[in-house]
Amino acid sequence: MLVGVDYYPEHWPEERWPVDARLMREAGIGVARMAEFAWCRLEPREERFSFAWLDRALDVLDAQGVKAVLGTPTATPPAWLHERYPSIYPADPRGYRLGFGTRLQRCLNHPHMREHSRRITRAMAEHFADHPAVIGWQTDNEFEANLCYCPVCADAFRDWLRARYGTLDALNAAWGSVFWSQEYSGWSQIPLPWEARCGQSHNPSLWLDYRRFASESTVAFQREQVRILRAAAPRQWVTHNFMGLHESMDYYALAADLDFVSWDNYPGGDWQQEWARPDLAHDAMRGLKRRGFWVMEEQCGITGWERMARRPRPGQVRAWAWQAVGHGAEAVVFFRWRSCLFGTEQYWHGVLNHDGEPRRRYREVARFAAEAAALSEALEGSVVRARAAVLNSYEQNWAYQIQPQADGLEWWRQARRYHAALRARGLDVDVVPIEADLSAYRVVAAPGWYIVTPEDAARLEAYVLGGGTLLLSPRTGVKDAANLCRPEPLPALLREVAGVEVDDYDALGAATERLRLDDGRELDVTVWADALRLLDAEAAGHWASGAFEGEPALTRRRHGAGTVWYVGTFGGPDLYAALLDRVLPEAGLPAEPGVPDGVDVSRRVKDGVTYLFLVNMTGEERRAPVPTGAEALLGPAPAEGYAALPGREVGVYRCAG
Ligand code: GAL
């Protein structure tokens, strides 16, 4: 396991580099990610490359045993490139170009941007391919979909549509362009959609295709760099730093060209804040390639550009780092080594303060690094092996962004309800695309699976017939791949599989209704209400209020060797707890003893040994169950089946089986 830092030698006098390298070694830092914003120093004039300074920095680090990951610097093209080709600035829907002075100020489809990206990538790859310190590459930095409105993109989008549909007749039919007299008789008539055009909304099918195109543009841009890196530097691997629950692009497609996924983890503040819980993001990032990942930027202190957030509590950085490892991280790289004296990110604090002195953040990182080194051999090659999964899809996410329908249907909010409920039972959970091999999972939740293709329906049915338990929720099957509403009763292509049809529905949003479970308990539910008609399923809950009072709201159907649940609404933890009380034993998943609130439980397995990670994310002591016979590798020894973890304490236990 590697521990690292993001290091910018170009920000510091060369005399300081040996001090930094020594302090890194003393803290147990083994790798530095570098150069991803240094284009103006790497190519100060067009085709005048300057790599000697980076060679020297690499040598200084290497002398202390610190290896390097180099970033291609294409997130910040230099001023000379923009001066020469102002048309590479991306355009907003009004044609306005942001200009110079921040970052990401480039259209990834622009031929000049592409050409210069290839050139700097090739020059760097050829130069550093055999440098003993360089172990791998990071493409660009935190890619997003290329949601650009420049003339190059307009043309490229139309070409993309032509390739997808062949003829305008096919496109008009697929999009339902007859609505509002939008049938196209020439490709050049097709606009790029945008949100606020005269307060009117564009065709959802046009939107979805534009989102696909913008995402594929970024994937194609990265692919050019990956090909060059692989050809010129075959000894080194290639990754990219993803952004967790970021939504603008298809991360599965972006990950497909890489050796492994990395991501940037900034949980921010306290556990109590929903967004500060990175467990879902870790699982989603592990799921991009269904293997271990790196954290390429891990928060290590106060964050902030112009304003500052609260300081992570003592021990919180170490807890976040161990949480990452428990969820499958093979390296944790802290952002950044030293707080910068200049530029936009002066208040985004590093391991060292502005003064460069090792202080308490340094000591906390060094402690984590020493612990990680001690467990490295044991954990090497261990993997998370989940038996429950939540399905994820970027296209579905975009379709909800295009037509949100009701508050609460946002993609990751839907996923988080199921993910949190399964994790609260102490289960490891994979977040995977529908194309993954689902047969390894006893339970699969497909919350809000809105666009259902015939292939999706077949996959899900095969999973159930083979013995799996599938959890469905409202808005399943509403759309086809072109983002048109399907004509069948909902859940349309999954109606027979689920054994129910939706007779009526209500977009509750923030309103609540009452649901009565068949054991008599009543719960508040929200966001959406489906009135279900049983075809070949049994009701497990009914509406106890509102327009659908007395009608089924929750159903279960045995199908082949498996089971399908249709949960026609959304609820709080009590709803999912009640659901899982029935689902998990039936699905053959062990009823784990209660996981205390605020303790992150995860496991990695290797050679018949399970490594159990317990991370107390709260500030108070928590008692968490530990299997009999488990041995503490880190943290408090278990007593009578429990580990007593002080606030923000970590326990790692070696368990048999
Ligand atoms: C990340 C980004 C870094 C740095 C950091 C702090 O998202 O990759 O380059 O900007 O945020 O703002």
mmCIF file of C-alpha atoms in Angstrom, residues 212-568:
data_model
loop_
_atom_site.group_PDB
_atom_site.id
_atom_site.type_symbol
_atom_site.label_atom_id
_atom_site.label_comp_id
_atom_site.label_asym_id
_atom_site.label_seq_id
_atom_site.Cartn_x
_atom_site.Cartn_y
_atom_site.Cartn_z
ATOM 1 C CA ARG A 212 -24.019 11.449 -24.454
ATOM 2 C CA PHE A 213 -22.064 13.367 -27.074
ATOM 3 C CA ALA A 214 -20.474 15.741 -24.532
ATOM 4 C CA SER A 215 -19.411 12.777 -22.403
ATOM 5 C CA GLU A 216 -18.048 10.830 -25.363
ATOM 6 C CA SER A 217 -16.084 13.915 -26.449
ATOM 7 C CA THR A 218 -14.143 13.801 -23.192
ATOM 8 C CA VAL A 219 -13.642 10.046 -23.433
ATOM 9 C CA ALA A 220 -12.256 10.480 -26.967
ATOM 10 C CA PHE A 221 -9.926 13.254 -25.802
ATOM 11 C CA GLN A 222 -8.549 11.080 -23.027
ATOM 12 C CA ARG A 223 -8.251 8.077 -25.343
ATOM 13 C CA GLU A 224 -5.803 9.954 -27.564
ATOM 14 C CA GLN A 225 -3.583 10.624 -24.551
ATOM 15 C CA VAL A 226 -3.849 7.055 -23.272
ATOM 16 C CA ARG A 227 -2.824 5.620 -26.640
ATOM 17 C CA ILE A 228 0.209 7.890 -26.804
ATOM 18 C CA LEU A 229 1.226 7.081 -23.227
ATOM 19 C CA ARG A 230 0.865 3.343 -23.796
ATOM 20 C CA ALA A 231 2.888 3.439 -27.001
ATOM 21 C CA ALA A 232 5.670 5.692 -25.714
ATOM 22 C CA ALA A 233 5.813 4.602 -22.066
ATOM 23 C CA PRO A 234 4.736 0.962 -21.981
ATOM 24 C CA ARG A 235 6.365 0.250 -18.597
ATOM 25 C CA GLN A 236 4.164 2.773 -16.812
ATOM 26 C CA TRP A 237 0.467 2.543 -15.991
ATOM 27 C CA VAL A 238 -2.225 5.110 -16.748
ATOM 28 C CA THR A 239 -4.965 6.343 -14.437
ATOM 29 C CA HIS A 240 -7.148 9.415 -14.015
ATOM 30 C CA ASN A 241 -8.378 11.260 -10.935
ATOM 31 C CA PHE A 242 -12.167 10.930 -10.943
ATOM 32 C CA MET A 243 -14.500 12.930 -8.706
ATOM 33 C CA GLY A 244 -16.588 10.403 -6.807
ATOM 34 C CA LEU A 245 -20.274 11.150 -7.299
ATOM 35 C CA HIS A 246 -19.647 13.630 -10.120
ATOM 36 C CA GLU A 247 -22.455 13.351 -12.673
ATOM 37 C CA SER A 248 -21.619 15.104 -15.927
ATOM 38 C CA MET A 249 -20.029 12.208 -17.713
ATOM 39 C CA ASP A 250 -20.038 8.467 -18.184
ATOM 40 C CA TYR A 251 -17.335 7.380 -15.792
ATOM 41 C CA TYR A 252 -17.563 3.748 -16.944
ATOM 42 C CA ALA A 253 -16.543 4.797 -20.448
ATOM 43 C CA LEU A 254 -13.771 7.042 -19.113
ATOM 44 C CA ALA A 255 -12.463 4.244 -16.880
ATOM 45 C CA ALA A 256 -12.517 1.627 -19.640
ATOM 46 C CA ASP A 257 -9.296 2.929 -21.217
ATOM 47 C CA LEU A 258 -7.357 3.088 -17.941
ATOM 48 C CA ASP A 259 -5.392 0.558 -15.911
ATOM 49 C CA PHE A 260 -7.174 1.525 -12.716
ATOM 50 C CA VAL A 261 -9.279 4.314 -11.295
ATOM 51 C CA SER A 262 -8.151 7.028 -8.922
ATOM 52 C CA TRP A 263 -10.379 9.596 -7.282
ATOM 53 C CA ASP A 264 -10.256 12.787 -5.253
ATOM 54 C CA ASN A 265 -11.832 12.552 -1.831
ATOM 55 C CA TYR A 266 -12.800 15.773 -0.060
ATOM 56 C CA PRO A 267 -15.351 14.738 2.551
ATOM 57 C CA GLY A 268 -15.358 18.251 3.984
ATOM 58 C CA GLY A 269 -16.761 18.448 7.450
ATOM 59 C CA ASP A 270 -18.483 16.255 9.955
ATOM 60 C CA TRP A 271 -20.023 12.839 9.683
ATOM 61 C CA GLN A 272 -23.438 14.301 10.432
ATOM 62 C CA GLN A 273 -23.521 15.980 7.060
ATOM 63 C CA GLU A 274 -24.899 13.687 4.409
ATOM 64 C CA TRP A 275 -22.448 14.851 1.766
ATOM 65 C CA ALA A 276 -19.536 14.278 4.077
ATOM 66 C CA ARG A 277 -19.928 10.499 3.941
ATOM 67 C CA PRO A 278 -17.602 9.193 1.264
ATOM 68 C CA ASP A 279 -18.599 5.526 1.570
ATOM 69 C CA LEU A 280 -20.942 5.625 -1.433
ATOM 70 C CA ALA A 281 -18.350 7.428 -3.548
ATOM 71 C CA HIS A 282 -15.646 4.915 -2.606
ATOM 72 C CA ASP A 283 -17.914 2.048 -3.607
ATOM 73 C CA ALA A 284 -18.896 3.794 -6.839
ATOM 74 C CA MET A 285 -15.250 4.387 -7.720
ATOM 75 C CA ARG A 286 -14.296 0.775 -6.933
ATOM 76 C CA GLY A 287 -17.167 -0.255 -9.181
ATOM 77 C CA LEU A 288 -15.916 1.648 -12.228
ATOM 78 C CA LYS A 289 -13.470 -1.132 -13.018
ATOM 79 C CA ARG A 290 -14.579 -3.603 -10.325
ATOM 80 C CA ARG A 291 -11.157 -3.510 -8.688
ATOM 81 C CA GLY A 292 -9.112 -1.590 -6.117
ATOM 82 C CA PHE A 293 -8.445 2.090 -6.695
ATOM 83 C CA TRP A 294 -6.226 4.944 -5.603
ATOM 84 C CA VAL A 295 -7.256 8.056 -3.788
ATOM 85 C CA MET A 296 -5.194 10.546 -5.768
ATOM 86 C CA GLU A 297 -6.208 13.551 -3.669
ATOM 87 C CA GLU A 298 -7.227 12.984 -0.066
ATOM 88 C CA GLN A 299 -8.246 15.907 2.089
ATOM 89 C CA CYS A 300 -5.698 16.566 4.805
ATOM 90 C CA GLY A 301 -6.745 19.876 6.272
ATOM 91 C CA ILE A 302 -8.886 22.974 5.951
ATOM 92 C CA THR A 303 -10.309 23.333 2.451
ATOM 93 C CA GLY A 304 -11.222 26.576 0.762
ATOM 94 C CA TRP A 305 -10.308 28.946 -1.994
ATOM 95 C CA GLU A 306 -11.538 32.378 -0.978
ATOM 96 C CA ARG A 307 -13.297 31.224 2.224
ATOM 97 C CA MET A 308 -12.310 28.444 4.566
ATOM 98 C CA ALA A 309 -14.303 25.457 5.812
ATOM 99 C CA ARG A 310 -14.021 24.100 9.344
ATOM 100 C CA ARG A 311 -10.869 22.265 10.285
ATOM 101 C CA PRO A 312 -11.167 18.468 10.190
ATOM 102 C CA ARG A 313 -11.334 17.254 13.788
ATOM 103 C CA PRO A 314 -8.194 15.675 15.252
ATOM 104 C CA GLY A 315 -8.049 12.124 13.929
ATOM 105 C CA GLN A 316 -10.582 12.751 11.163
ATOM 106 C CA VAL A 317 -8.021 12.760 8.342
ATOM 107 C CA ARG A 318 -6.585 9.455 9.544
ATOM 108 C CA ALA A 319 -10.122 8.042 9.851
ATOM 109 C CA TRP A 320 -10.997 9.101 6.285
ATOM 110 C CA ALA A 321 -7.776 7.533 5.018
ATOM 111 C CA TRP A 322 -8.486 4.190 6.726
ATOM 112 C CA GLN A 323 -12.058 4.294 5.516
ATOM 113 C CA ALA A 324 -10.680 4.587 1.970
ATOM 114 C CA VAL A 325 -8.444 1.567 2.526
ATOM 115 C CA GLY A 326 -11.333 -0.457 3.926
ATOM 116 C CA HIS A 327 -13.339 0.268 0.781
ATOM 117 C CA GLY A 328 -10.520 -0.891 -1.486
ATOM 118 C CA ALA A 329 -7.961 1.919 -1.803
ATOM 119 C CA GLU A 330 -4.503 0.658 -2.721
ATOM 120 C CA ALA A 331 -2.883 4.055 -2.280
ATOM 121 C CA VAL A 332 -3.857 7.234 -0.473
ATOM 122 C CA VAL A 333 -2.263 10.431 -1.792
ATOM 123 C CA PHE A 334 -2.826 13.574 0.265
ATOM 124 C CA PHE A 335 -3.606 16.881 -1.379
ATOM 125 C CA ARG A 336 -1.337 18.730 -1.192
ATOM 126 C CA TRP A 337 2.158 18.576 0.247
ATOM 127 C CA ARG A 338 2.456 22.215 1.297
ATOM 128 C CA SER A 339 -0.128 25.010 1.390
ATOM 129 C CA CYS A 340 0.599 27.340 -1.516
ATOM 130 C CA LEU A 341 1.754 30.912 -1.005
ATOM 131 C CA PHE A 342 0.036 32.177 -4.158
ATOM 132 C CA GLY A 343 -2.787 31.538 -6.567
ATOM 133 C CA THR A 344 -6.418 30.612 -6.158
ATOM 134 C CA GLU A 345 -5.871 27.767 -3.720
ATOM 135 C CA GLN A 346 -3.908 29.558 -1.008
ATOM 136 C CA TYR A 347 -6.361 28.383 1.644
ATOM 137 C CA TRP A 348 -6.647 24.777 0.503
ATOM 138 C CA HIS A 349 -4.350 23.471 3.192
ATOM 139 C CA GLY A 350 -1.666 20.897 2.645
ATOM 140 C CA VAL A 351 0.156 18.453 4.874
ATOM 141 C CA LEU A 352 2.497 21.338 5.702
ATOM 142 C CA ASN A 353 1.371 24.857 6.470
ATOM 143 C CA HIS A 354 2.467 27.844 4.419
ATOM 144 C CA ASP A 355 5.523 28.002 6.657
ATOM 145 C CA GLY A 356 6.723 24.566 5.534
ATOM 146 C CA GLU A 357 7.178 23.318 9.100
ATOM 147 C CA PRO A 358 5.978 19.825 9.998
ATOM 148 C CA ARG A 359 3.117 20.318 12.445
ATOM 149 C CA ARG A 360 0.058 18.374 13.484
ATOM 150 C CA ARG A 361 -1.313 17.545 10.022
ATOM 151 C CA TYR A 362 2.112 16.213 9.107
ATOM 152 C CA ARG A 363 2.109 14.086 12.252
ATOM 153 C CA GLU A 364 -1.375 12.706 11.541
ATOM 154 C CA VAL A 365 -0.430 11.789 7.981
ATOM 155 C CA ALA A 366 2.851 10.276 9.185
ATOM 156 C CA ARG A 367 0.954 8.188 11.713
ATOM 157 C CA PHE A 368 -1.361 6.862 9.015
ATOM 158 C CA ALA A 369 1.615 6.136 6.749
ATOM 159 C CA ALA A 370 3.409 4.187 9.482
ATOM 160 C CA GLU A 371 0.277 2.143 10.219
ATOM 161 C CA ALA A 372 -0.319 1.535 6.525
ATOM 162 C CA ALA A 373 3.262 0.342 6.100
ATOM 163 C CA ALA A 374 2.815 -2.094 8.976
ATOM 164 C CA LEU A 375 -0.332 -3.592 7.405
ATOM 165 C CA SER A 376 0.834 -3.361 3.819
ATOM 166 C CA GLU A 377 1.980 -6.947 3.424
ATOM 167 C CA ALA A 378 -1.182 -8.374 4.953
ATOM 168 C CA LEU A 379 -3.459 -6.236 2.793
ATOM 169 C CA GLU A 380 -1.504 -6.549 -0.460
ATOM 170 C CA GLY A 381 -3.749 -8.266 -2.992
ATOM 171 C CA SER A 382 -6.824 -8.288 -0.731
ATOM 172 C CA VAL A 383 -10.106 -7.214 -2.311
ATOM 173 C CA VAL A 384 -13.594 -6.166 -1.286
ATOM 174 C CA ARG A 385 -16.015 -8.980 -2.076
ATOM 175 C CA ALA A 386 -19.566 -7.672 -1.747
ATOM 176 C CA ARG A 387 -22.688 -9.794 -1.907
ATOM 177 C CA ALA A 388 -25.022 -6.845 -2.341
ATOM 178 C CA ALA A 389 -24.992 -4.268 -5.107
ATOM 179 C CA VAL A 390 -26.645 -1.038 -6.098
ATOM 180 C CA LEU A 391 -26.804 -0.414 -9.838
ATOM 181 C CA ASN A 392 -25.526 2.837 -11.277
ATOM 182 C CA SER A 393 -25.922 4.428 -14.690
ATOM 183 C CA TYR A 394 -24.826 7.833 -15.908
ATOM 184 C CA GLU A 395 -27.429 7.946 -18.663
ATOM 185 C CA GLN A 396 -30.182 7.398 -16.148
ATOM 186 C CA ASN A 397 -28.710 10.150 -14.014
ATOM 187 C CA TRP A 398 -28.741 12.575 -16.991
ATOM 188 C CA ALA A 399 -32.307 11.626 -17.832
ATOM 189 C CA TYR A 400 -33.355 12.626 -14.301
ATOM 190 C CA GLN A 401 -31.387 15.864 -14.587
ATOM 191 C CA ILE A 402 -33.211 16.627 -17.838
ATOM 192 C CA GLN A 403 -36.627 15.841 -16.287
ATOM 193 C CA PRO A 404 -36.328 15.802 -12.466
ATOM 194 C CA GLN A 405 -40.049 15.027 -12.059
ATOM 195 C CA ALA A 406 -40.116 15.330 -8.263
ATOM 196 C CA ASP A 407 -37.789 16.465 -5.491
ATOM 197 C CA GLY A 408 -36.016 13.448 -4.110
ATOM 198 C CA LEU A 409 -35.663 11.516 -7.368
ATOM 199 C CA GLU A 410 -32.102 12.791 -7.905
ATOM 200 C CA TRP A 411 -29.976 9.854 -8.936
ATOM 201 C CA TRP A 412 -27.460 9.612 -6.112
ATOM 202 C CA ARG A 413 -30.137 10.410 -3.521
ATOM 203 C CA GLN A 414 -32.099 7.394 -4.706
ATOM 204 C CA ALA A 415 -28.994 5.211 -4.723
ATOM 205 C CA ARG A 416 -27.899 6.437 -1.314
ATOM 206 C CA ARG A 417 -31.127 5.297 0.362
ATOM 207 C CA TYR A 418 -30.500 1.690 -0.680
ATOM 208 C CA HIS A 419 -26.754 1.858 -0.240
ATOM 209 C CA ALA A 420 -27.078 3.334 3.266
ATOM 210 C CA ALA A 421 -29.687 0.751 4.278
ATOM 211 C CA LEU A 422 -27.533 -2.172 3.134
ATOM 212 C CA ARG A 423 -24.417 -0.705 4.748
ATOM 213 C CA ALA A 424 -26.293 -0.128 7.992
ATOM 214 C CA ARG A 425 -26.605 -3.942 8.090
ATOM 215 C CA GLY A 426 -22.838 -4.234 8.002
ATOM 216 C CA LEU A 427 -22.794 -5.389 4.379
ATOM 217 C CA ASP A 428 -20.163 -4.475 1.846
ATOM 218 C CA VAL A 429 -21.924 -3.026 -1.179
ATOM 219 C CA ASP A 430 -20.709 -2.770 -4.751
ATOM 220 C CA VAL A 431 -21.958 0.028 -6.983
ATOM 221 C CA VAL A 432 -21.829 -1.352 -10.501
ATOM 222 C CA PRO A 433 -23.306 -0.910 -13.979
ATOM 223 C CA ILE A 434 -26.045 -3.239 -15.172
ATOM 224 C CA GLU A 435 -23.545 -4.867 -17.537
ATOM 225 C CA ALA A 436 -21.570 -6.245 -14.562
ATOM 226 C CA ASP A 437 -21.791 -9.935 -13.700
ATOM 227 C CA LEU A 438 -24.659 -9.769 -11.219
ATOM 228 C CA SER A 439 -24.601 -13.453 -10.355
ATOM 229 C CA ALA A 440 -22.143 -12.846 -7.500
ATOM 230 C CA TYR A 441 -24.738 -10.769 -5.632
ATOM 231 C CA ARG A 442 -27.484 -12.114 -3.398
ATOM 232 C CA VAL A 443 -29.286 -8.750 -3.491
ATOM 233 C CA VAL A 444 -29.285 -6.126 -6.240
ATOM 234 C CA ALA A 445 -31.044 -2.776 -5.832
ATOM 235 C CA ALA A 446 -31.850 -0.969 -9.066
ATOM 236 C CA PRO A 447 -33.364 2.218 -7.667
ATOM 237 C CA GLY A 448 -35.178 4.353 -10.208
ATOM 238 C CA TRP A 449 -34.094 2.280 -13.242
ATOM 239 C CA TYR A 450 -35.861 4.720 -15.516
ATOM 240 C CA ILE A 451 -34.563 3.884 -18.985
ATOM 241 C CA VAL A 452 -35.055 0.166 -19.511
ATOM 242 C CA THR A 453 -33.822 -1.359 -22.742
ATOM 243 C CA PRO A 454 -34.851 -4.888 -23.755
ATOM 244 C CA GLU A 455 -31.280 -5.980 -22.900
ATOM 245 C CA ASP A 456 -31.582 -4.467 -19.407
ATOM 246 C CA ALA A 457 -34.886 -6.241 -18.848
ATOM 247 C CA ALA A 458 -33.382 -9.542 -19.992
ATOM 248 C CA ARG A 459 -30.354 -9.114 -17.726
ATOM 249 C CA LEU A 460 -32.437 -8.341 -14.680
ATOM 250 C CA GLU A 461 -34.810 -11.211 -15.344
ATOM 251 C CA ALA A 462 -31.922 -13.642 -15.814
ATOM 252 C CA TYR A 463 -30.480 -12.456 -12.515
ATOM 253 C CA VAL A 464 -33.762 -13.159 -10.715
ATOM 254 C CA LEU A 465 -34.377 -16.492 -12.426
ATOM 255 C CA GLY A 466 -30.899 -17.519 -11.316
ATOM 256 C CA GLY A 467 -31.811 -16.948 -7.669
ATOM 257 C CA GLY A 468 -31.104 -13.264 -7.110
ATOM 258 C CA THR A 469 -33.223 -10.793 -5.163
ATOM 259 C CA LEU A 470 -33.987 -7.653 -7.129
ATOM 260 C CA LEU A 471 -35.256 -4.447 -5.518
ATOM 261 C CA LEU A 472 -37.150 -2.085 -7.823
ATOM 262 C CA SER A 473 -38.576 1.328 -7.048
ATOM 263 C CA PRO A 474 -40.777 4.015 -8.628
ATOM 264 C CA ARG A 475 -40.086 5.321 -12.122
ATOM 265 C CA THR A 476 -38.775 1.954 -13.264
ATOM 266 C CA GLY A 477 -39.132 1.362 -16.988
ATOM 267 C CA VAL A 478 -40.655 4.746 -17.829
ATOM 268 C CA LYS A 479 -38.345 5.504 -20.760
ATOM 269 C CA ASP A 480 -36.696 3.967 -23.788
ATOM 270 C CA ALA A 481 -33.108 4.632 -24.869
ATOM 271 C CA ALA A 482 -34.174 7.686 -26.887
ATOM 272 C CA ASN A 483 -35.716 9.192 -23.726
ATOM 273 C CA LEU A 484 -39.306 8.696 -24.929
ATOM 274 C CA CYS A 485 -42.001 7.483 -22.552
ATOM 275 C CA ARG A 486 -42.845 3.860 -23.184
ATOM 276 C CA PRO A 487 -46.423 3.034 -24.167
ATOM 277 C CA GLU A 488 -46.867 -0.026 -21.930
ATOM 278 C CA PRO A 489 -48.203 0.029 -18.361
ATOM 279 C CA LEU A 490 -45.372 0.658 -15.935
ATOM 280 C CA PRO A 491 -42.922 -0.729 -15.075
ATOM 281 C CA ALA A 492 -43.216 -1.501 -18.780
ATOM 282 C CA LEU A 493 -40.568 -4.025 -19.839
ATOM 283 C CA LEU A 494 -40.231 -5.160 -16.215
ATOM 284 C CA ARG A 495 -43.960 -5.484 -15.586
ATOM 285 C CA GLU A 496 -44.062 -9.243 -16.001
ATOM 286 C CA VAL A 497 -40.850 -9.748 -14.073
ATOM 287 C CA ALA A 498 -42.146 -7.687 -11.144
ATOM 288 C CA GLY A 499 -45.639 -9.150 -11.399
ATOM 289 C CA VAL A 500 -47.254 -5.744 -10.854
ATOM 290 C CA GLU A 501 -48.424 -2.802 -12.823
ATOM 291 C CA VAL A 502 -48.644 0.825 -11.789
ATOM 292 C CA ASP A 503 -52.307 1.777 -11.952
ATOM 293 C CA ASP A 504 -51.788 5.393 -10.927
ATOM 294 C CA TYR A 505 -49.088 7.538 -9.370
ATOM 295 C CA ASP A 506 -48.473 10.787 -7.522
ATOM 296 C CA ALA A 507 -45.332 12.944 -7.530
ATOM 297 C CA LEU A 508 -45.218 13.623 -3.777
ATOM 298 C CA GLY A 509 -41.933 15.546 -3.730
ATOM 299 C CA ALA A 510 -41.489 16.792 -0.156
ATOM 300 C CA ALA A 511 -45.051 15.778 0.857
ATOM 301 C CA THR A 512 -45.564 12.630 2.912
ATOM 302 C CA GLU A 513 -48.123 9.847 2.984
ATOM 303 C CA ARG A 514 -48.551 6.822 5.204
ATOM 304 C CA LEU A 515 -47.649 3.265 4.303
ATOM 305 C CA ARG A 516 -48.937 0.249 6.278
ATOM 306 C CA LEU A 517 -46.672 -2.778 6.246
ATOM 307 C CA ASP A 518 -48.375 -6.155 6.368
ATOM 308 C CA ASP A 519 -47.193 -6.593 9.962
ATOM 309 C CA GLY A 520 -49.397 -3.601 10.835
ATOM 310 C CA ARG A 521 -46.663 -1.005 11.279
ATOM 311 C CA GLU A 522 -47.290 2.401 9.711
ATOM 312 C CA LEU A 523 -44.493 4.571 8.308
ATOM 313 C CA ASP A 524 -44.154 7.990 6.705
ATOM 314 C CA VAL A 525 -43.078 7.835 3.087
ATOM 315 C CA THR A 526 -42.308 10.542 0.574
ATOM 316 C CA VAL A 527 -41.068 11.615 -2.905
ATOM 317 C CA TRP A 528 -43.346 9.351 -4.960
ATOM 318 C CA ALA A 529 -46.424 7.163 -4.607
ATOM 319 C CA ASP A 530 -47.242 4.297 -6.970
ATOM 320 C CA ALA A 531 -50.657 2.638 -6.707
ATOM 321 C CA LEU A 532 -49.897 -0.953 -7.655
ATOM 322 C CA ARG A 533 -52.152 -3.557 -9.224
ATOM 323 C CA LEU A 534 -51.142 -7.128 -8.515
ATOM 324 C CA LEU A 535 -50.650 -9.328 -11.566
ATOM 325 C CA ASP A 536 -48.624 -12.147 -10.103
ATOM 326 C CA ALA A 537 -47.202 -10.764 -6.873
ATOM 327 C CA GLU A 538 -48.231 -10.520 -3.245
ATOM 328 C CA ALA A 539 -48.649 -7.224 -1.432
ATOM 329 C CA ALA A 540 -46.340 -6.620 1.513
ATOM 330 C CA GLY A 541 -47.574 -3.096 2.246
ATOM 331 C CA HIS A 542 -50.540 -0.867 1.405
ATOM 332 C CA TRP A 543 -51.241 2.848 1.256
ATOM 333 C CA ALA A 544 -52.707 4.022 4.559
ATOM 334 C CA SER A 545 -53.471 7.583 3.490
ATOM 335 C CA GLY A 546 -54.069 9.723 0.430
ATOM 336 C CA ALA A 547 -55.701 9.031 -2.894
ATOM 337 C CA PHE A 548 -54.516 5.424 -3.007
ATOM 338 C CA GLU A 549 -55.540 4.399 0.523
ATOM 339 C CA GLY A 550 -55.973 0.637 0.730
ATOM 340 C CA GLU A 551 -54.130 -0.105 -2.510
ATOM 341 C CA PRO A 552 -50.829 -2.042 -2.669
ATOM 342 C CA ALA A 553 -47.649 0.026 -2.333
ATOM 343 C CA LEU A 554 -45.034 -2.665 -1.756
ATOM 344 C CA THR A 555 -44.968 -6.054 -3.451
ATOM 345 C CA ARG A 556 -42.988 -9.250 -3.577
ATOM 346 C CA ARG A 557 -42.895 -11.823 -6.311
ATOM 347 C CA ARG A 558 -41.119 -15.167 -6.382
ATOM 348 C CA HIS A 559 -39.837 -15.704 -9.908
ATOM 349 C CA GLY A 560 -37.758 -18.733 -10.861
ATOM 350 C CA ALA A 561 -35.241 -19.253 -8.086
ATOM 351 C CA GLY A 562 -35.308 -15.575 -7.099
ATOM 352 C CA THR A 563 -37.478 -12.752 -5.835
ATOM 353 C CA VAL A 564 -38.491 -9.322 -7.084
ATOM 354 C CA TRP A 565 -39.580 -6.582 -4.706
ATOM 355 C CA TYR A 566 -41.317 -3.489 -6.006
ATOM 356 C CA VAL A 567 -41.114 -0.665 -3.482
ATOM 357 C CA GLY A 568 -43.595 1.885 -4.816
#
